[in-house]
Coordinates of C-alpha atoms in Angstrom, one line a residue:
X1 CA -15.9 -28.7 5.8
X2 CA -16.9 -25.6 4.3
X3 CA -14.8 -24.1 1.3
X4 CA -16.1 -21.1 -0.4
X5 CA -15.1 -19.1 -2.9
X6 CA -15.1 -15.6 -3.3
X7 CA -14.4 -14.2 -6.9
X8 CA -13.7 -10.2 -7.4
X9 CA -14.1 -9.5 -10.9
X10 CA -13.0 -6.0 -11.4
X11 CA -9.7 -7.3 -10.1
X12 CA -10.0 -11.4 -11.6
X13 CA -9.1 -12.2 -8.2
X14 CA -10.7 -15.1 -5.9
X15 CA -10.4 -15.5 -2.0
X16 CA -11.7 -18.1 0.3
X17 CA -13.1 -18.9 3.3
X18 CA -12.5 -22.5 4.8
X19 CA -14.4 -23.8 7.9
X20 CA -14.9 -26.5 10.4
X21 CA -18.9 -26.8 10.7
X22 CA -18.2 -29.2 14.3
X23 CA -15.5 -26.6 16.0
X24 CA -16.5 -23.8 14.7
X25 CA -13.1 -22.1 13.4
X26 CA -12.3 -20.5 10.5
X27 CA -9.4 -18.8 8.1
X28 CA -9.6 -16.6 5.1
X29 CA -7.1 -17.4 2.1
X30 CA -5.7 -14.0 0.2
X31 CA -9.4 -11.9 1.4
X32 CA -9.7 -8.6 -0.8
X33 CA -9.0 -5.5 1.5
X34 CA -12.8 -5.0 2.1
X35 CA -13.5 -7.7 4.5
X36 CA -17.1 -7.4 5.0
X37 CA -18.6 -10.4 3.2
X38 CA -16.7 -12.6 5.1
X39 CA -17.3 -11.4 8.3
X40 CA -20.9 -11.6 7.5
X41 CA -20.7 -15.2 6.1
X42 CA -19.1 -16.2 9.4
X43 CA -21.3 -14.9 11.0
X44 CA -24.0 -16.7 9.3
X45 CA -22.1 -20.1 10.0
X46 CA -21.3 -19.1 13.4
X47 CA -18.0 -19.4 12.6
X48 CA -15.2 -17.8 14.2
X49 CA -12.5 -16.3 11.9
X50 CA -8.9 -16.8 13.9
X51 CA -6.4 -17.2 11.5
X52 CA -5.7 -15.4 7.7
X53 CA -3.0 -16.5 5.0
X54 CA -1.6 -15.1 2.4
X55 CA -0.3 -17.1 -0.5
X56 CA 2.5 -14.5 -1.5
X57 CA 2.8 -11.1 -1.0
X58 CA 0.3 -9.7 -4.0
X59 CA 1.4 -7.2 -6.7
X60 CA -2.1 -6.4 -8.0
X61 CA -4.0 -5.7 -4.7
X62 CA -3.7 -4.8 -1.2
X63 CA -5.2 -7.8 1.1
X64 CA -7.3 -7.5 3.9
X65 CA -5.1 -9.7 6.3
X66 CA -4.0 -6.5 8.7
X67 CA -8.3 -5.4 8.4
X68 CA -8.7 -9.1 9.5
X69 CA -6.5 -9.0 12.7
X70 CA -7.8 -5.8 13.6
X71 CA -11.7 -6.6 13.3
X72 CA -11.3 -9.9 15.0
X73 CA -7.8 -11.1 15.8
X74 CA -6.8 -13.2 13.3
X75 CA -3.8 -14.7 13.4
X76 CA -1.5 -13.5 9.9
X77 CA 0.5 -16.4 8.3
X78 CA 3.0 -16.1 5.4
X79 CA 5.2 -18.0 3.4
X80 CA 8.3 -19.0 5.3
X81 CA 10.5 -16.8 3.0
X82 CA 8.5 -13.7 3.7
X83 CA 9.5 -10.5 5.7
X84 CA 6.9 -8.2 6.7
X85 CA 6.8 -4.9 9.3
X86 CA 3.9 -6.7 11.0
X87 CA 3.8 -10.0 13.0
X88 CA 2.8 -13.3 11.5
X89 CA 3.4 -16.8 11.9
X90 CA 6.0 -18.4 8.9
X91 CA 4.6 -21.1 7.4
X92 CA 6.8 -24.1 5.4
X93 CA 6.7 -27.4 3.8
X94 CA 4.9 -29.9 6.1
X95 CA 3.6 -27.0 8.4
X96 CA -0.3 -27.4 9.4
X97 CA -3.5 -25.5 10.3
X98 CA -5.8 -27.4 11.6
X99 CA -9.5 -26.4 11.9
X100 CA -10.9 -28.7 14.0
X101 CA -11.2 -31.7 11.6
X102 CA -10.3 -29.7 8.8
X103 CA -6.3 -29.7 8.2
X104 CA -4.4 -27.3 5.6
X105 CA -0.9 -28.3 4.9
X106 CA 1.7 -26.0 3.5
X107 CA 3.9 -26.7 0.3
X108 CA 6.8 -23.9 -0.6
X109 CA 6.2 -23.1 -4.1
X110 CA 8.6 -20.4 -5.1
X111 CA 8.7 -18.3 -8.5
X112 CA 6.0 -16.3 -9.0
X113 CA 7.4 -14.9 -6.0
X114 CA 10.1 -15.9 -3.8
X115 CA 7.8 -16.4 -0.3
X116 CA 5.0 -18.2 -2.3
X117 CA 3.4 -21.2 -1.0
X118 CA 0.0 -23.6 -1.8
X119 CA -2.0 -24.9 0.5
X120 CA -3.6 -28.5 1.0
X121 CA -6.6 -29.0 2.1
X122 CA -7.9 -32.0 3.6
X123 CA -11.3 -32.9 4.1
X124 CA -11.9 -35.4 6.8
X125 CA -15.2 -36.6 5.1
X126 CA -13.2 -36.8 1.6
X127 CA -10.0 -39.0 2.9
X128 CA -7.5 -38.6 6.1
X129 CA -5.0 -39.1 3.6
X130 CA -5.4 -37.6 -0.3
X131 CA -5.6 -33.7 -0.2
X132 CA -9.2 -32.4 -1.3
X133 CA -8.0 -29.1 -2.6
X134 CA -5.3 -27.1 -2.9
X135 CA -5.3 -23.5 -3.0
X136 CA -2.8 -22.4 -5.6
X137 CA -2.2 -18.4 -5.1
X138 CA -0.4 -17.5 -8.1
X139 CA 1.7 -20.7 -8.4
X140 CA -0.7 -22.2 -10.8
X141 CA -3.4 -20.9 -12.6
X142 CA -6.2 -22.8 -14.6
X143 CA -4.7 -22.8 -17.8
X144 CA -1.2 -21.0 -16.7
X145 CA 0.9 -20.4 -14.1
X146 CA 2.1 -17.3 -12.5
X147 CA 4.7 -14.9 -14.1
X148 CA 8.2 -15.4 -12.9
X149 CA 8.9 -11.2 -13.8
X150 CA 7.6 -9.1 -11.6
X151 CA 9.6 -8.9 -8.5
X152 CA 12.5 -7.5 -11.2
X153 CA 12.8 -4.3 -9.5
X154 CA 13.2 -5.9 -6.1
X155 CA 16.5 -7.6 -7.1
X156 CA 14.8 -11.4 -7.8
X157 CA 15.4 -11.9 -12.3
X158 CA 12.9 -13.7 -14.6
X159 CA 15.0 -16.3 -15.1
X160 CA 16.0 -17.1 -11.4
X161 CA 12.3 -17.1 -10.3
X162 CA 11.3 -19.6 -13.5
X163 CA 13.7 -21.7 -12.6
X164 CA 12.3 -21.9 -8.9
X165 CA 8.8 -22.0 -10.4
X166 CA 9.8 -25.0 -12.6
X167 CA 11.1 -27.0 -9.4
X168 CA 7.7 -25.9 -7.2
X169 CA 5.4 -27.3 -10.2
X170 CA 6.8 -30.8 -11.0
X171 CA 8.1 -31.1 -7.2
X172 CA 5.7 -30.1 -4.9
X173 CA 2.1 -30.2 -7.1
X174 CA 2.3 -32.3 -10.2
X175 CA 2.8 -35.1 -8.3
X176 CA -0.4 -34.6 -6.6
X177 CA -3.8 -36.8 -7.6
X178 CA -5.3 -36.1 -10.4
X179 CA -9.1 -35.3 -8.5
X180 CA -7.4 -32.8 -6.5
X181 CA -9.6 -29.3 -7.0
X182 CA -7.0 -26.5 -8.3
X183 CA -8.4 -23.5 -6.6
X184 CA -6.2 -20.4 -7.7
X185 CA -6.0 -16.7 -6.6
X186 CA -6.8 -15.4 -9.9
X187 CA -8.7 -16.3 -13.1
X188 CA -8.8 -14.5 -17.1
X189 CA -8.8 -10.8 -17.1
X190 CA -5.2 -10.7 -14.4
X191 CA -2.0 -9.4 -15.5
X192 CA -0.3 -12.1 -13.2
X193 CA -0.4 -14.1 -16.6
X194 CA -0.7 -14.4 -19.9
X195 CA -3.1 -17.2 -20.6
X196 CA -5.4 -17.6 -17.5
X197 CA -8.9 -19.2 -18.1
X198 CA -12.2 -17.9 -17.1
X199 CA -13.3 -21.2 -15.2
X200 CA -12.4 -20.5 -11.7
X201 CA -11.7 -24.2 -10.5
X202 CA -10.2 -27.7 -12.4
X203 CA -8.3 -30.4 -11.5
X204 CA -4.9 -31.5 -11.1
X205 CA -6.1 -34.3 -14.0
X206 CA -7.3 -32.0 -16.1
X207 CA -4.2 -29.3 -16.2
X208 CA -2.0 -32.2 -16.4
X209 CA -3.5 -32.9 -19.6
X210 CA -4.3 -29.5 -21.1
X211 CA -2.6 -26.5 -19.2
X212 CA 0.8 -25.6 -21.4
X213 CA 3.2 -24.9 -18.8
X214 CA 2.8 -28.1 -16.9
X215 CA 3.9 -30.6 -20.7
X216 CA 7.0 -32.5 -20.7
X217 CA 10.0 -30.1 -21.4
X218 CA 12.9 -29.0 -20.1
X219 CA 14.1 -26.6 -17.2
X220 CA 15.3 -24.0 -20.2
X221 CA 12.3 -24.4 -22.4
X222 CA 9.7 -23.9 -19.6
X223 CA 11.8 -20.4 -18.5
X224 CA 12.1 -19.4 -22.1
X225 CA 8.3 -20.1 -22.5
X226 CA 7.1 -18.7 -19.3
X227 CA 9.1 -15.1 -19.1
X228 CA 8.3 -14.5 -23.0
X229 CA 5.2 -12.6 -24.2
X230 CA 4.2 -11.1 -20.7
X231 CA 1.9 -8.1 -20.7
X232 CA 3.1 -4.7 -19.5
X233 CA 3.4 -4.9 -15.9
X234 CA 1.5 -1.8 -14.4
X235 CA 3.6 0.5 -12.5
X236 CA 1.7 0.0 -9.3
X237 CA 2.3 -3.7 -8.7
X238 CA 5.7 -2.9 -6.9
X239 CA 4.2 -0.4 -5.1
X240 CA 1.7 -3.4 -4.2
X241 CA 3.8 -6.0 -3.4
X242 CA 6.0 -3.5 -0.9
X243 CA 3.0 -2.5 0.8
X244 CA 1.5 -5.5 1.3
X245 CA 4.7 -6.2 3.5
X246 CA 4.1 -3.1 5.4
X247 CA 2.4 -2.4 8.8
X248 CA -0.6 0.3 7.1
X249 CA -3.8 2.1 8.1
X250 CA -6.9 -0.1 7.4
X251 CA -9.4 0.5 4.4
X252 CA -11.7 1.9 7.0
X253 CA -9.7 4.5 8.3
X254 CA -8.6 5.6 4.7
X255 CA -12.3 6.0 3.5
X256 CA -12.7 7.7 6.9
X257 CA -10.2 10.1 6.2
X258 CA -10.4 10.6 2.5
X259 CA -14.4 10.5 1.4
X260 CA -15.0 14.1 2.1
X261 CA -17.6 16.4 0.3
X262 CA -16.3 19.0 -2.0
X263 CA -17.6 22.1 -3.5
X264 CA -16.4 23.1 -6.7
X265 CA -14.4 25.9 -5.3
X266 CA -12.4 23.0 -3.3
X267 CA -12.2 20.8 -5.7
X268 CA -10.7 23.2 -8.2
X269 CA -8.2 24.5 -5.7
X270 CA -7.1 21.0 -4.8
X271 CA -6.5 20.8 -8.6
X272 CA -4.5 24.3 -8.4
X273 CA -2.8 22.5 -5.7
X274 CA -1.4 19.5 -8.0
X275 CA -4.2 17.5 -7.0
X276 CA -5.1 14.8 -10.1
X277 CA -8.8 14.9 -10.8
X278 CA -10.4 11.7 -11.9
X279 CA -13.8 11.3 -13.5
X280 CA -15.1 7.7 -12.5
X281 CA -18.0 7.9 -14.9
X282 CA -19.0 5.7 -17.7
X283 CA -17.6 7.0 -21.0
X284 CA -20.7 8.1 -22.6
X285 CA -21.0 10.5 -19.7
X286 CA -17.9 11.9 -19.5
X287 CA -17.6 12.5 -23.5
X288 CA -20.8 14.5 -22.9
X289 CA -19.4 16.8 -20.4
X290 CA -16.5 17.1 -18.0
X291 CA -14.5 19.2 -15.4
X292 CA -11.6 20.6 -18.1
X293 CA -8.7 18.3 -17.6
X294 CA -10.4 15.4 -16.0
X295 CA -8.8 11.7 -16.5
X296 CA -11.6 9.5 -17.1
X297 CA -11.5 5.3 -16.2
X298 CA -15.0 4.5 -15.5
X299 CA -16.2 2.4 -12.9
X300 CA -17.3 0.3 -15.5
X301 CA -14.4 -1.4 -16.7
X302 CA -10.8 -2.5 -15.3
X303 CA -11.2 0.5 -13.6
X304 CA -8.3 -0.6 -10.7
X305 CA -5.7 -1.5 -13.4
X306 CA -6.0 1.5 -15.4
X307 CA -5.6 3.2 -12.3
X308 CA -2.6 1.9 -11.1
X309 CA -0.8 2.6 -14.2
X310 CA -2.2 5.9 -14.7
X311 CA -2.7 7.7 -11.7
X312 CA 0.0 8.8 -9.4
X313 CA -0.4 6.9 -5.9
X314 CA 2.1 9.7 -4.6
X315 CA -0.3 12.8 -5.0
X316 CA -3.8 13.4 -4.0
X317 CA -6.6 12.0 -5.8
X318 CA -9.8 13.5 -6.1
X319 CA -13.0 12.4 -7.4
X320 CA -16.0 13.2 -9.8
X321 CA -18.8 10.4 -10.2
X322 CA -22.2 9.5 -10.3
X323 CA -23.8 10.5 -7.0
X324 CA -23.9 7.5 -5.1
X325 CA -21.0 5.8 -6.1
X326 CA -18.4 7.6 -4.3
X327 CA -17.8 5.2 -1.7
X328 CA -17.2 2.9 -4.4
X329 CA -14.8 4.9 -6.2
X330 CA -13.1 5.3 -3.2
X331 CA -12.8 1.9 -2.4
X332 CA -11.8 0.3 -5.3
X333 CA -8.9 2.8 -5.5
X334 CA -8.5 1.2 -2.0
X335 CA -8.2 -2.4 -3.1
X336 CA -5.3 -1.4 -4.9
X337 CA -3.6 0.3 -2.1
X338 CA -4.1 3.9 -3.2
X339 CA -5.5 5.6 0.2
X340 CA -5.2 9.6 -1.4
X341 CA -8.1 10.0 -2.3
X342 CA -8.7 13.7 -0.8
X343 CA -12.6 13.9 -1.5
X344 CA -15.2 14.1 -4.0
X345 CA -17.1 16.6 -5.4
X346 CA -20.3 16.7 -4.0
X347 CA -23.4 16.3 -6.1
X348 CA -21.6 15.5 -9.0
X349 CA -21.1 17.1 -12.2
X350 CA -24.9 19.6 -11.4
X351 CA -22.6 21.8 -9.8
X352 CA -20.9 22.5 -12.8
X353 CA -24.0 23.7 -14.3
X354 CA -23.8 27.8 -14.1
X355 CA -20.2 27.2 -14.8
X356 CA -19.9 26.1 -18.6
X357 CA -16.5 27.5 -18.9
X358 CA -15.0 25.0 -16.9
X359 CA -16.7 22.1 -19.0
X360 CA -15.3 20.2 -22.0
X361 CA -16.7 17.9 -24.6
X362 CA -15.2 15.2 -26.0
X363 CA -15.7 14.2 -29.9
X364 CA -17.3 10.9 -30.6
X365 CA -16.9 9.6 -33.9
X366 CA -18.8 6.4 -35.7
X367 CA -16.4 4.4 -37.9
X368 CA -18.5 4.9 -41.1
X369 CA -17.4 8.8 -40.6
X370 CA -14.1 8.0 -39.4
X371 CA -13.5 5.5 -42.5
X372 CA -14.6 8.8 -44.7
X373 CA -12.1 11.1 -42.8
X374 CA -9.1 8.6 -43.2
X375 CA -9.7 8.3 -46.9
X376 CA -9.2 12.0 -47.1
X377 CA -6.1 13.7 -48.6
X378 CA -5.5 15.0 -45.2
X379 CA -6.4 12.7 -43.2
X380 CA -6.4 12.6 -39.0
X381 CA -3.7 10.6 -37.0
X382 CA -5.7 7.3 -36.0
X383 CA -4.0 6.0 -33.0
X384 CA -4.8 2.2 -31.6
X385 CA -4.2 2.1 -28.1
X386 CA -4.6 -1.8 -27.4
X387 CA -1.9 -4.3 -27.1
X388 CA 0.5 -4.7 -29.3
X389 CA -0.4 -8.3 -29.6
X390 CA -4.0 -7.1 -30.1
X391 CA -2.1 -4.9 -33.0
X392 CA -0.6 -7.5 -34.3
X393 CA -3.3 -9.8 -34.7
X394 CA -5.6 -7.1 -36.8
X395 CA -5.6 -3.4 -37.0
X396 CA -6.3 -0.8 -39.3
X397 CA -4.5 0.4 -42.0
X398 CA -2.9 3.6 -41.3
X399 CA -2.6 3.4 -37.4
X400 CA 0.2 3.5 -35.4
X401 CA -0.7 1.8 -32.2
X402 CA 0.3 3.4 -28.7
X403 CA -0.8 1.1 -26.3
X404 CA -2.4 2.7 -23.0
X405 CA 0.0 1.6 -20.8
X406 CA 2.2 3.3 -22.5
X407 CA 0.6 6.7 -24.1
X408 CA 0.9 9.2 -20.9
X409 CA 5.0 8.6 -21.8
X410 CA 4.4 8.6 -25.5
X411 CA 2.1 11.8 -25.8
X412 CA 5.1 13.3 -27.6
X413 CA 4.4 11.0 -30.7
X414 CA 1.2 12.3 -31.6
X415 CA 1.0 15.1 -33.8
X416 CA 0.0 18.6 -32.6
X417 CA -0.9 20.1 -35.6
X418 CA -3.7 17.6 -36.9
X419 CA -6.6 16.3 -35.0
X420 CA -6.3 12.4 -33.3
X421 CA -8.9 9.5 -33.6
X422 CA -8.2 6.7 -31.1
X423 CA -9.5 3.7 -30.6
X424 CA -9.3 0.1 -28.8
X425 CA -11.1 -3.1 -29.0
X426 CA -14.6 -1.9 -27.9
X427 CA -14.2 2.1 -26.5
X428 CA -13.4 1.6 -22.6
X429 CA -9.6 2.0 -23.2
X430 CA -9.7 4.2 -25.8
X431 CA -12.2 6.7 -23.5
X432 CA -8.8 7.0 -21.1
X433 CA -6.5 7.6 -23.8
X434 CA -8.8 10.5 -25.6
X435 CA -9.1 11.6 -21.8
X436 CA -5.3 12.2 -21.5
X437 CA -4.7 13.4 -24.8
X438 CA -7.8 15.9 -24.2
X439 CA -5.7 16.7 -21.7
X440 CA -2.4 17.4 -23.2
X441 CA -4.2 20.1 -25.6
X442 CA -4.5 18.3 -28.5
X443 CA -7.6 18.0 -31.0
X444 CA -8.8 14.0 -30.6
X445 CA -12.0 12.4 -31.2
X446 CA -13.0 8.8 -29.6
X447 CA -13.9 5.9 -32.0
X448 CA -17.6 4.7 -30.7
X449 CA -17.3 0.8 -30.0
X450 CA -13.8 0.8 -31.2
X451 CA -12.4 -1.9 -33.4
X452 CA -15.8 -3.9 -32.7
X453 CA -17.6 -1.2 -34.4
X454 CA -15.1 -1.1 -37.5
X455 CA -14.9 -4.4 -38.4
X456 CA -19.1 -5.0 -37.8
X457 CA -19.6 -1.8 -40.5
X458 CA -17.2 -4.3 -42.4
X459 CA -14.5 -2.0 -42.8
X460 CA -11.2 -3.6 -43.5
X461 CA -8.1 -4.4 -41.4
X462 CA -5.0 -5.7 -42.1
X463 CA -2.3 -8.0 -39.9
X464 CA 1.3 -8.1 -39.3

């Protein structure tokens, strides 16, 4: 048996490919939307790639199961609860895929979604008998398990979901040995938890003994532990979740479509048109100089979650970045479903250089001068766009913390009459935030290495 794994880290999100070496076949577990590496690694094996599964219906990215079928005919199976607009096989408890003498077995494992299921494996060199693996999706996680709360707006509560997710952990995989490998569909950095490790495999032994979610306790403790303290959901992973359901273009025909050249004069009357214009540069860069009115998330960072919250997947998209990297901008905007992206402009921000009326600045300020400014009679509005259990945990004195998720509906709160500093943990986030409160016509400046910087000049902070 072959079982590899496939970790995406932008998006904290692991795939797999599992094959028989003797027959030959293939399948590809929850495969990112660009499908290229495991066509090629197939290939290498001389594999043949005829069935792909999805453990639930994902909220945080599109997969590649409808790019699978239509490169090579695989076969799309789903939970038995699923509905989708495309055709699939359903698979339930005790239903198998077998690869040759590979065999994956299907448990039902409701809550973090009501179609979710894990998947067996069994190795014919490990035992006929005692699973080898199991691939968990978002059931459970190394160190968590998934979030019972985000299929709220499709009718399915928190609590119901918990509850379901309760019954799929101590029925269907605690009781599983304790050397079977815990392969999940996402690791630390996902919003499809709150407490998800950075190791990427474990043990059913070892989470038995040290994951929090899987101790002794009852039905009403686990839901009251698992549905409190959840990050902000980002207002794409609906869209996500729907879309995933849906018979859609492939990521090949949307970069076909939408990777277009653009001169200035296009871009700028896209813009006129309501097009949103997004700078995909590193912050540094964009701080320097940028198209007036730009929303920055650099490629750099979470650059797909940021924008799913922050860009609208309704209205065209177009892009500004390093030449060379608009096929990954476009892309990764891809993975996460949003196909508007209505070109680029072409060559980057050089063609803005007779025009220096279109180009803005941002201010970058070092925390020994901000420290100076704050201490002032007048002093400017700090703003702290992490968490609020980031806030709580340490923040400045003085700040009143907007997170990003929630700033583009907050904007209203700052002050228009006095300039802004904002700041996060290390200047990614904060970058966006300065980007859309450039934006909005107020006077802000970006804190350089954030909260990082601060407390390394050993500047105070206080705590809730």
């Amino acid at each position: 048996m072959i079982l590899k794994q496939y970790y995406l880290g932008c998006l904290a999100h692991a795939s797999y490919l599992i094959a028989d070496q003797v027959s030959r076949q293939a399948v590809v577990i929850d495969p990112q939307r660009d499908i290229e590496q495991y066509l090629l690694d197939a290939e290498q094996l001389d594999c043949t790639i005829g069935h792909v599964v999805l453990t639930h219906l994902h909220a945080d990215f599109i997969a590649g199961h409808l790019e699978l079928r239509d490169r090579v005919g695989a076969t799309i199976h789903l939970g038995a609860q699923a509905s989708a607009e495309y055709a699939f096989t359903p698979m339930g408890d005790g239903d198998e895929l077998r690869l040759g003498g590979v065999r994956l077995s299907v448990l039902q494992t409701p809550g973090h979604s009501p179609e979710s299921i894990s998947i067996l494996v069994f190795d014919p060199e490990h035992s006929d008998g005692r699973p080898y693996a199991v691939l968990t999706g978002d059931t459970l996680f190394i160190g968590d398990v998934g979030r019972p709360d985000l299929r709220a707006s499709l009718g399915w509560s928190a609590d119901r979901l918990g509850s379901m997710l309760y019954d799929s952990l101590h029925d269907k995989l605690l009781p599983l040995p304790d050397d079977t490998l815990i392969y999940p569909a996402h690791g630390a950095g996902s919003l499809c938890g709150k407490n998800l490790s950075s190791d990427t495999v474990s043990t059913m032994g070892v989470q038995r003994q040290y994951n929090y979610a899987l101790q002794p306790m009852s039905r009403e403790r686990f839901v009251e532990i698992v549905t409190a303290d959840q990050p902000d959901t980002p207002a794409y992973f609906t869209y996500d979740a729907v879309l995933n359901s849906r018979e859609r273009p492939t990521l090949d025909d949307a970069l076909a479509r939408g990777l277009q050249p653009l001169s200035l004069t296009a871009l700028l009357e896209l813009v006129e048109d309501g097009a949103q214009l997004l700078d995909t540069r590193d912050q540094a860069d964009f701080e320097g100089a940028h198209v007036r009115g730009a929303l920055n998330v650099g490629l750099g960072g979470s650059f797909a979650t940021w924008c799913g919250t922050l860009v609208d997947h309704e209205r065209p998209v177009v892009v500004v970045a390093e030449p060379g990297r608009e096929v990954e901008a476009a892309t990764r905007l891809g993975r996460i479903g949003f196909d508007s992206v209505a070109g680029y402009l072409t060559g980057g921000m050089q063609q803005l250089d007779d025009f220096p009326e279109l180009v803005e600045r941002t201010n970058r300020i070092t925390a020994g001068s901000a420290a100076e400014l704050l201490a002032e009679p007048d002093p400017p509005q700090l703003v702290d766009v992490r968490t609020t259990r980031e806030w709580t945990e340490a923040h400045i004195d003085g700040a009143i913390n907007l997170p990003l998720s929630q700033l583009a509906e907050r904007l209203d709160e700052l002050p228009a009459d006095s300039p802004v500093i904002v700041h996060c943990a290390s200047g990614y986030r904060s970058s966006i935030a300065a980007s859309l409160i450039q934006r909005q016509g107020l006077r802000v400046a970006n804190l350089v290495g954030g909260l990082a910087a601060w407390t390394s000049a050993q500047l105070p902070t206080i705590a809730e």
